[in-house]
Amino acid sequence: MSVSVLPATSLLADIGGTNARFALARQDPVEPLLMESVREFAVADFPSLSDAARHYLDTTGATAQNGVFAVAGRVDGDEARITNHPWVISATRTCQALGLDSVRLVNDFAAQAMGASLLQPKDVVPVGGVGWNGHDGQDRTFAIIGAGTGLGVGGLLRRDGRHYALQTEGGHVGFAPNSPEEIEILQRMSGEFGRVSNERLVSGQGLVNVHRALSAIAGEDPGPLKPSDITARAKEGDERALRTVDVFCAVFGAAAGDLVLTLGAWDGVFLAGGLVPKLLPQIAHSAFRQRFEYKGRFSPTMARIPTLAVVHPQPGLLGAAALAQTGA
C-alpha cells in the first residue's frame, strides 16, 4: 500500500539487532508519528541500513526531506555500530544514498526516552501497586530500561518545558548477583564470557544464557536453544524454563531499581523493549517489583516509584518522530 500521499516531512527508522522498523513523521506536537506508514523488515535481509531504507521508500512510494534513525548501539559522531548486528552506519553516506537533506543518528534508547515523553496512561501498564496519571508539565526525571535483542538503558529529563533524552549504554553495567543461585549463574557465565553484564541475562539471548547456566548447574546439556524455545517451554510448564524466566524478571527488576538510584529517576521507570509485552504477565507475577524495591535504606523511597510497562506498539519510532518534530 502506498503511503506517499501522507503529509510526511521525515523518514524514521528504529534499528535493532533483529528488526528494522520504518515510518514517516509530520509536524504535529501531539501525534507526529504516522502509524499507518509503519513497516518492519528483518535486518538480516539487507546488507545495510541504506538498502533497507531504500526498500521501504520504493515499496511504499514514500518521500521525505530528512531522516531520524534510532540505532541499537553507540553513536559516535557521524557513525554508529549496531551492537548485536554487523551493520556500520554512516549518517553522511546514508544521507547521500537516500537523497535526503539530512540524516540524524541517535541511540535507540534516546529515542525510547523521547517516545516516553508522548506516552499516555493508556500506553503503559503499571507493574506493582504504584500507578501513573500521565505527564503533568512539571520538571521530572524518568528512567527507561528495555529488554529485547539486547538491554537498552536511557533517561528522560523534563526541564523548563523541554524534554531531554539521555543516551547511555547502561545495559553493559556489570551484573551484581543477589542470591546463592545468582552467584552460581555468574560463575558459570564468567567461565564463558569473562565479564558478565546485565545484558547477558536480561535480553533475548540472556534467556538462553540463564537457561544454559541453570542446566550446567544441574549437570545437564540442554542443547542449542532460541529465546522463543524457552518462552514456549515456560508456557507449557517446564520447570527449568519457568525458573529461567523467574531469574530474568528478578534481575530485570534489580537493574531497573539500580538505574533509578543512578539517575535519580524518582518519577518513574518506563519498561520498554520487545520482550516486555511478551512477558508482561510473568513480569507482573514475578520478583521483579520486589527486587526493584529491595535497595536497603532506600527501599521505602523505591516503594513509591512507578514501574510502567510500555505497551504502545512503536515507542522507538514515536521517539524518533518526537526528535524530528523538535530537532532536539
Tab-separated table of C-alpha atoms in Angstrom:
chain	number	residue	atom	x	y	z
A	1	MET	CA	0.000	0.000	0.000
A	2	SER	CA	1.370	3.391	-0.940
A	3	VAL	CA	1.950	5.964	1.777
A	4	SER	CA	3.254	8.715	-0.487
A	5	VAL	CA	0.093	10.773	-0.083
A	6	LEU	CA	0.680	11.202	3.667
A	7	PRO	CA	1.884	14.666	4.768
A	8	ALA	CA	5.356	13.493	5.809
A	9	THR	CA	8.483	15.557	6.414
A	10	SER	CA	10.783	12.937	7.970
A	11	LEU	CA	11.779	9.339	7.343
A	12	LEU	CA	12.099	7.467	10.637
A	13	ALA	CA	13.897	4.247	11.493
A	14	ASP	CA	14.173	2.152	14.636
A	15	ILE	CA	17.014	-0.318	14.076
A	16	GLY	CA	17.540	-3.195	16.483
A	17	GLY	CA	19.646	-6.314	16.342
A	18	THR	CA	16.799	-8.271	14.738
A	19	ASN	CA	14.313	-5.910	13.084
A	20	ALA	CA	14.362	-2.601	11.218
A	21	ARG	CA	11.183	-0.543	11.552
A	22	PHE	CA	10.489	2.408	9.272
A	23	ALA	CA	7.803	5.075	9.281
A	24	LEU	CA	7.075	8.694	8.396
A	25	ALA	CA	6.635	11.727	10.645
A	26	ARG	CA	4.785	15.000	10.238
A	27	GLN	CA	4.975	18.300	12.070
A	28	ASP	CA	2.480	17.714	14.853
A	29	PRO	CA	3.404	18.270	18.519
A	30	VAL	CA	0.848	15.734	19.799
A	31	GLU	CA	0.829	12.954	17.185
A	32	PRO	CA	3.904	13.305	14.974
A	33	LEU	CA	4.136	9.587	14.081
A	34	LEU	CA	2.048	8.429	11.112
A	35	MET	CA	1.130	4.960	12.381
A	36	GLU	CA	-0.296	3.844	9.052
A	37	SER	CA	3.150	4.283	7.493
A	38	VAL	CA	4.947	1.789	9.777
A	39	ARG	CA	6.683	-1.173	8.114
A	40	GLU	CA	9.023	-3.764	9.636
A	41	PHE	CA	11.806	-5.792	7.986
A	42	ALA	CA	14.401	-8.294	9.187
A	43	VAL	CA	17.845	-6.667	9.304
A	44	ALA	CA	19.382	-9.939	8.110
A	45	ASP	CA	17.626	-9.456	4.754
A	46	PHE	CA	19.642	-6.331	3.865
A	47	PRO	CA	23.374	-5.593	3.637
A	48	SER	CA	22.993	-2.066	5.037
A	49	LEU	CA	20.603	0.452	6.539
A	50	SER	CA	20.598	2.346	3.245
A	51	ASP	CA	19.390	-0.737	1.391
A	52	ALA	CA	16.626	-1.380	3.921
A	53	ALA	CA	15.523	2.259	3.854
A	54	ARG	CA	15.564	2.362	0.046
A	55	HIS	CA	13.410	-0.786	0.010
A	56	TYR	CA	10.925	0.935	2.329
A	57	LEU	CA	10.781	4.063	0.168
A	58	ASP	CA	10.497	2.115	-3.075
A	59	THR	CA	7.812	-0.300	-1.900
A	60	THR	CA	5.656	2.357	-0.238
A	61	GLY	CA	6.210	5.202	-2.678
A	62	ALA	CA	7.017	7.448	0.284
A	63	THR	CA	9.097	10.616	0.139
A	64	ALA	CA	10.702	12.634	2.902
A	65	GLN	CA	13.058	15.567	3.367
A	66	ASN	CA	15.214	14.313	6.236
A	67	GLY	CA	15.817	11.263	8.387
A	68	VAL	CA	15.989	10.450	12.091
A	69	PHE	CA	17.340	6.958	12.646
A	70	ALA	CA	17.440	5.324	16.077
A	71	VAL	CA	20.049	2.565	16.255
A	72	ALA	CA	20.746	-0.100	18.868
A	73	GLY	CA	24.333	0.883	19.504
A	74	ARG	CA	26.601	3.745	20.415
A	75	VAL	CA	26.527	6.777	18.132
A	76	ASP	CA	29.983	8.285	17.687
A	77	GLY	CA	29.773	11.451	15.631
A	78	ASP	CA	28.795	10.542	12.080
A	79	GLU	CA	28.920	6.798	12.667
A	80	ALA	CA	27.062	4.122	14.594
A	81	ARG	CA	27.667	0.417	15.026
A	82	ILE	CA	24.806	-1.943	15.827
A	83	THR	CA	25.841	-3.804	18.980
A	84	ASN	CA	24.131	-7.087	18.072
A	85	HIS	CA	24.357	-6.908	14.266
A	86	PRO	CA	27.239	-6.198	11.827
A	87	TRP	CA	25.780	-3.050	10.229
A	88	VAL	CA	28.041	0.008	10.412
A	89	ILE	CA	26.057	3.167	9.666
A	90	SER	CA	27.381	6.491	8.416
A	91	ALA	CA	24.967	9.405	8.552
A	92	THR	CA	26.720	11.147	5.653
A	93	ARG	CA	26.740	8.131	3.339
A	94	THR	CA	23.170	7.199	4.242
A	95	CYS	CA	22.020	10.746	3.534
A	96	GLN	CA	23.679	10.671	0.117
A	97	ALA	CA	22.381	7.213	-0.738
A	98	LEU	CA	18.787	8.170	0.052
A	99	GLY	CA	18.858	11.685	-1.379
A	100	LEU	CA	17.807	13.324	1.896
A	101	ASP	CA	18.688	16.820	3.070
A	102	SER	CA	19.970	15.482	6.400
A	103	VAL	CA	20.179	12.301	8.462
A	104	ARG	CA	20.485	12.230	12.220
A	105	LEU	CA	21.628	9.129	14.102
A	106	VAL	CA	20.543	8.661	17.721
A	107	ASN	CA	20.868	5.831	20.199
A	108	ASP	CA	17.720	3.707	20.201
A	109	PHE	CA	17.091	4.351	23.884
A	110	ALA	CA	17.412	8.089	23.411
A	111	ALA	CA	14.505	7.579	21.014
A	112	GLN	CA	12.711	5.375	23.532
A	113	ALA	CA	13.152	8.156	26.087
A	114	MET	CA	11.749	10.831	23.785
A	115	GLY	CA	8.910	8.483	22.908
A	116	ALA	CA	8.111	8.227	26.612
A	117	SER	CA	7.544	11.985	26.645
A	118	LEU	CA	4.485	11.417	24.405
A	119	LEU	CA	3.081	8.363	26.172
A	120	GLN	CA	-0.365	8.497	27.743
A	121	PRO	CA	-1.628	6.363	30.649
A	122	LYS	CA	-3.332	4.072	28.105
A	123	ASP	CA	0.086	3.312	26.602
A	124	VAL	CA	1.510	1.768	29.792
A	125	VAL	CA	0.632	-0.944	32.299
A	126	PRO	CA	1.854	-0.394	35.880
A	127	VAL	CA	3.882	-3.270	37.325
A	128	GLY	CA	3.296	-3.273	41.063
A	129	GLY	CA	0.887	-1.167	43.038
A	130	VAL	CA	2.039	2.322	42.029
A	131	GLY	CA	0.023	3.943	39.250
A	132	TRP	CA	0.745	6.858	36.909
A	133	ASN	CA	-1.572	9.660	35.815
A	134	GLY	CA	0.468	10.813	32.843
A	135	HIS	CA	2.776	13.763	32.267
A	136	ASP	CA	1.823	16.813	34.302
A	137	GLY	CA	4.065	19.502	32.830
A	138	GLN	CA	6.336	19.657	35.887
A	139	ASP	CA	10.101	19.132	35.899
A	140	ARG	CA	10.585	15.356	36.064
A	141	THR	CA	13.276	12.690	35.783
A	142	PHE	CA	12.428	9.256	34.383
A	143	ALA	CA	14.491	6.184	33.606
A	144	ILE	CA	13.991	3.945	30.561
A	145	ILE	CA	15.126	0.320	30.502
A	146	GLY	CA	14.161	-2.277	27.960
A	147	ALA	CA	14.834	-5.905	27.133
A	148	GLY	CA	14.847	-7.114	23.564
A	149	THR	CA	17.690	-8.412	21.438
A	150	GLY	CA	19.860	-6.517	23.944
A	151	LEU	CA	19.279	-4.485	27.099
A	152	GLY	CA	18.763	-0.786	26.432
A	153	VAL	CA	19.032	1.947	29.045
A	154	GLY	CA	18.300	5.662	28.873
A	155	GLY	CA	16.785	8.586	30.708
A	156	LEU	CA	14.258	11.352	30.151
A	157	LEU	CA	14.527	14.777	31.746
A	158	ARG	CA	11.867	17.476	31.613
A	159	ARG	CA	13.280	20.874	32.487
A	160	ASP	CA	11.634	24.258	31.936
A	161	GLY	CA	9.110	22.857	29.499
A	162	ARG	CA	11.582	20.915	27.338
A	163	HIS	CA	12.432	17.223	27.219
A	164	TYR	CA	15.989	15.934	27.074
A	165	ALA	CA	16.937	12.329	26.338
A	166	LEU	CA	19.970	10.737	27.975
A	167	GLN	CA	21.890	8.340	25.742
A	168	THR	CA	23.659	5.551	27.609
A	169	GLU	CA	24.999	2.027	27.234
A	170	GLY	CA	23.838	1.127	30.724
A	171	GLY	CA	22.815	-2.366	29.666
A	172	HIS	CA	26.506	-3.224	29.794
A	173	VAL	CA	26.805	-2.417	33.502
A	174	GLY	CA	28.179	-5.408	35.400
A	175	PHE	CA	25.717	-7.971	36.743
A	176	ALA	CA	25.516	-7.994	40.574
A	177	PRO	CA	24.123	-11.296	41.920
A	178	ASN	CA	21.912	-11.176	44.987
A	179	SER	CA	21.354	-14.833	45.902
A	180	PRO	CA	23.374	-18.071	46.050
A	181	GLU	CA	21.693	-19.208	42.829
A	182	GLU	CA	22.611	-15.985	41.035
A	183	ILE	CA	26.195	-16.311	42.287
A	184	GLU	CA	26.342	-19.773	40.712
A	185	ILE	CA	24.879	-18.402	37.485
A	186	LEU	CA	27.523	-15.657	37.471
A	187	GLN	CA	30.276	-18.215	37.995
A	188	ARG	CA	29.040	-20.278	35.049
A	189	MET	CA	28.702	-17.249	32.799
A	190	SER	CA	32.087	-15.865	33.835
A	191	GLY	CA	33.655	-19.053	32.571
A	192	GLU	CA	32.002	-18.489	29.218
A	193	PHE	CA	32.142	-14.716	28.783
A	194	GLY	CA	34.695	-13.397	31.265
A	195	ARG	CA	32.968	-10.186	32.280
A	196	VAL	CA	29.205	-10.577	32.717
A	197	SER	CA	26.927	-7.584	32.116
A	198	ASN	CA	23.221	-7.298	32.885
A	199	GLU	CA	22.563	-7.720	29.164
A	200	ARG	CA	23.975	-11.245	29.370
A	201	LEU	CA	20.920	-12.150	31.460
A	202	VAL	CA	18.228	-9.591	30.617
A	203	SER	CA	17.720	-9.921	26.851
A	204	GLY	CA	16.543	-12.490	24.361
A	205	GLN	CA	19.938	-14.163	24.329
A	206	GLY	CA	20.007	-13.648	28.092
A	207	LEU	CA	17.139	-16.117	28.436
A	208	VAL	CA	19.282	-18.660	26.604
A	209	ASN	CA	22.331	-17.838	28.730
A	210	VAL	CA	20.432	-18.205	32.003
A	211	HIS	CA	18.834	-21.474	30.883
A	212	ARG	CA	22.223	-22.846	29.853
A	213	ALA	CA	23.738	-21.828	33.203
A	214	LEU	CA	20.910	-23.425	35.179
A	215	SER	CA	21.272	-26.581	33.094
A	216	ALA	CA	25.028	-26.674	33.734
A	217	ILE	CA	24.440	-26.281	37.464
A	218	ALA	CA	22.113	-29.306	37.259
A	219	GLY	CA	24.768	-31.227	35.305
A	220	GLU	CA	22.781	-31.298	32.073
A	221	ASP	CA	23.290	-30.121	28.495
A	222	PRO	CA	20.103	-28.589	27.031
A	223	GLY	CA	21.490	-28.430	23.507
A	224	PRO	CA	21.020	-25.405	21.226
A	225	LEU	CA	18.011	-23.265	22.071
A	226	LYS	CA	16.448	-19.998	20.922
A	227	PRO	CA	14.734	-17.472	23.226
A	228	SER	CA	11.377	-18.492	21.749
A	229	ASP	CA	12.051	-22.123	22.737
A	230	ILE	CA	12.428	-21.105	26.368
A	231	THR	CA	9.321	-18.930	26.486
A	232	ALA	CA	7.326	-21.682	24.749
A	233	ARG	CA	8.538	-24.274	27.247
A	234	ALA	CA	7.704	-21.937	30.110
A	235	LYS	CA	4.127	-21.663	28.837
A	236	GLU	CA	3.970	-25.455	28.783
A	237	GLY	CA	5.062	-25.604	32.438
A	238	ASP	CA	8.651	-26.763	32.006
A	239	GLU	CA	10.296	-26.177	35.395
A	240	ARG	CA	13.709	-25.052	34.178
A	241	ALA	CA	12.223	-22.710	31.593
A	242	LEU	CA	9.943	-21.255	34.254
A	243	ARG	CA	12.915	-20.763	36.563
A	244	THR	CA	14.822	-19.112	33.726
A	245	VAL	CA	12.034	-16.572	33.259
A	246	ASP	CA	11.894	-16.009	37.028
A	247	VAL	CA	15.619	-15.203	37.130
A	248	PHE	CA	15.272	-12.947	34.089
A	249	CYS	CA	12.462	-10.976	35.764
A	250	ALA	CA	14.259	-10.703	39.106
A	251	VAL	CA	17.489	-9.405	37.569
A	252	PHE	CA	15.472	-7.056	35.336
A	253	GLY	CA	13.831	-5.593	38.441
A	254	ALA	CA	17.130	-5.241	40.250
A	255	ALA	CA	18.706	-3.489	37.260
A	256	ALA	CA	15.723	-1.138	36.925
A	257	GLY	CA	15.995	-0.195	40.591
A	258	ASP	CA	19.735	0.385	40.311
A	259	LEU	CA	19.044	2.681	37.363
A	260	VAL	CA	16.672	4.782	39.464
A	261	LEU	CA	19.391	5.243	42.073
A	262	THR	CA	21.997	6.075	39.417
A	263	LEU	CA	19.912	8.683	37.556
A	264	GLY	CA	17.838	9.958	40.462
A	265	ALA	CA	14.779	8.925	38.439
A	266	TRP	CA	12.362	9.363	41.319
A	267	ASP	CA	9.396	9.993	38.991
A	268	GLY	CA	9.286	6.555	37.438
A	269	VAL	CA	10.735	3.909	35.144
A	270	PHE	CA	9.400	3.017	31.707
A	271	LEU	CA	9.942	-0.668	30.845
A	272	ALA	CA	10.437	-0.918	27.094
A	273	GLY	CA	11.792	-3.411	24.586
A	274	GLY	CA	10.244	-6.199	22.580
A	275	LEU	CA	10.295	-8.779	25.383
A	276	VAL	CA	8.316	-6.673	27.865
A	277	PRO	CA	4.856	-7.007	26.227
A	278	LYS	CA	5.517	-10.705	25.524
A	279	LEU	CA	6.496	-11.459	29.132
A	280	LEU	CA	4.281	-8.911	30.874
A	281	PRO	CA	2.142	-11.478	32.775
A	282	GLN	CA	5.301	-13.195	34.026
A	283	ILE	CA	6.950	-9.895	34.970
A	284	ALA	CA	3.841	-8.780	36.850
A	285	HIS	CA	3.726	-12.007	38.898
A	286	SER	CA	7.467	-12.392	39.488
A	287	ALA	CA	10.030	-10.984	41.885
A	288	PHE	CA	10.538	-8.031	39.531
A	289	ARG	CA	8.933	-5.448	41.802
A	290	GLN	CA	10.376	-6.947	44.977
A	291	ARG	CA	13.902	-6.734	43.599
A	292	PHE	CA	13.201	-3.255	42.219
A	293	GLU	CA	12.304	-2.015	45.702
A	294	TYR	CA	14.946	-4.024	47.585
A	295	LYS	CA	17.538	-1.243	47.921
A	296	GLY	CA	18.407	-1.211	51.612
A	297	ARG	CA	17.900	2.160	53.228
A	298	PHE	CA	16.229	3.428	50.049
A	299	SER	CA	13.587	0.676	49.982
A	300	PRO	CA	10.798	2.942	51.351
A	301	THR	CA	11.549	5.501	48.637
A	302	MET	CA	11.631	2.840	45.917
A	303	ALA	CA	8.227	1.544	47.006
A	304	ARG	CA	6.661	4.844	45.893
A	305	ILE	CA	8.171	4.876	42.376
A	306	PRO	CA	6.062	3.591	39.450
A	307	THR	CA	7.394	0.950	37.078
A	308	LEU	CA	5.474	1.254	33.808
A	309	ALA	CA	5.469	-1.413	31.096
A	310	VAL	CA	5.194	0.269	27.697
A	311	VAL	CA	2.524	-1.318	25.510
A	312	HIS	CA	2.489	1.336	22.763
A	313	PRO	CA	3.151	-0.610	19.534
A	314	GLN	CA	6.019	1.584	18.283
A	315	PRO	CA	7.700	3.553	21.109
A	316	GLY	CA	11.048	3.789	19.301
A	317	LEU	CA	9.515	5.273	16.168
A	318	LEU	CA	7.372	7.532	18.346
A	319	GLY	CA	10.559	8.886	19.907
A	320	ALA	CA	12.230	9.332	16.538
A	321	ALA	CA	9.152	11.281	15.443
A	322	ALA	CA	9.408	13.454	18.564
A	323	LEU	CA	13.062	14.156	17.785
A	324	ALA	CA	12.197	15.029	14.201
A	325	GLN	CA	9.457	17.329	15.489
A	326	THR	CA	11.640	19.256	17.905
A	327	GLY	CA	15.040	18.999	16.269
A	328	ALA	CA	16.321	18.335	19.818
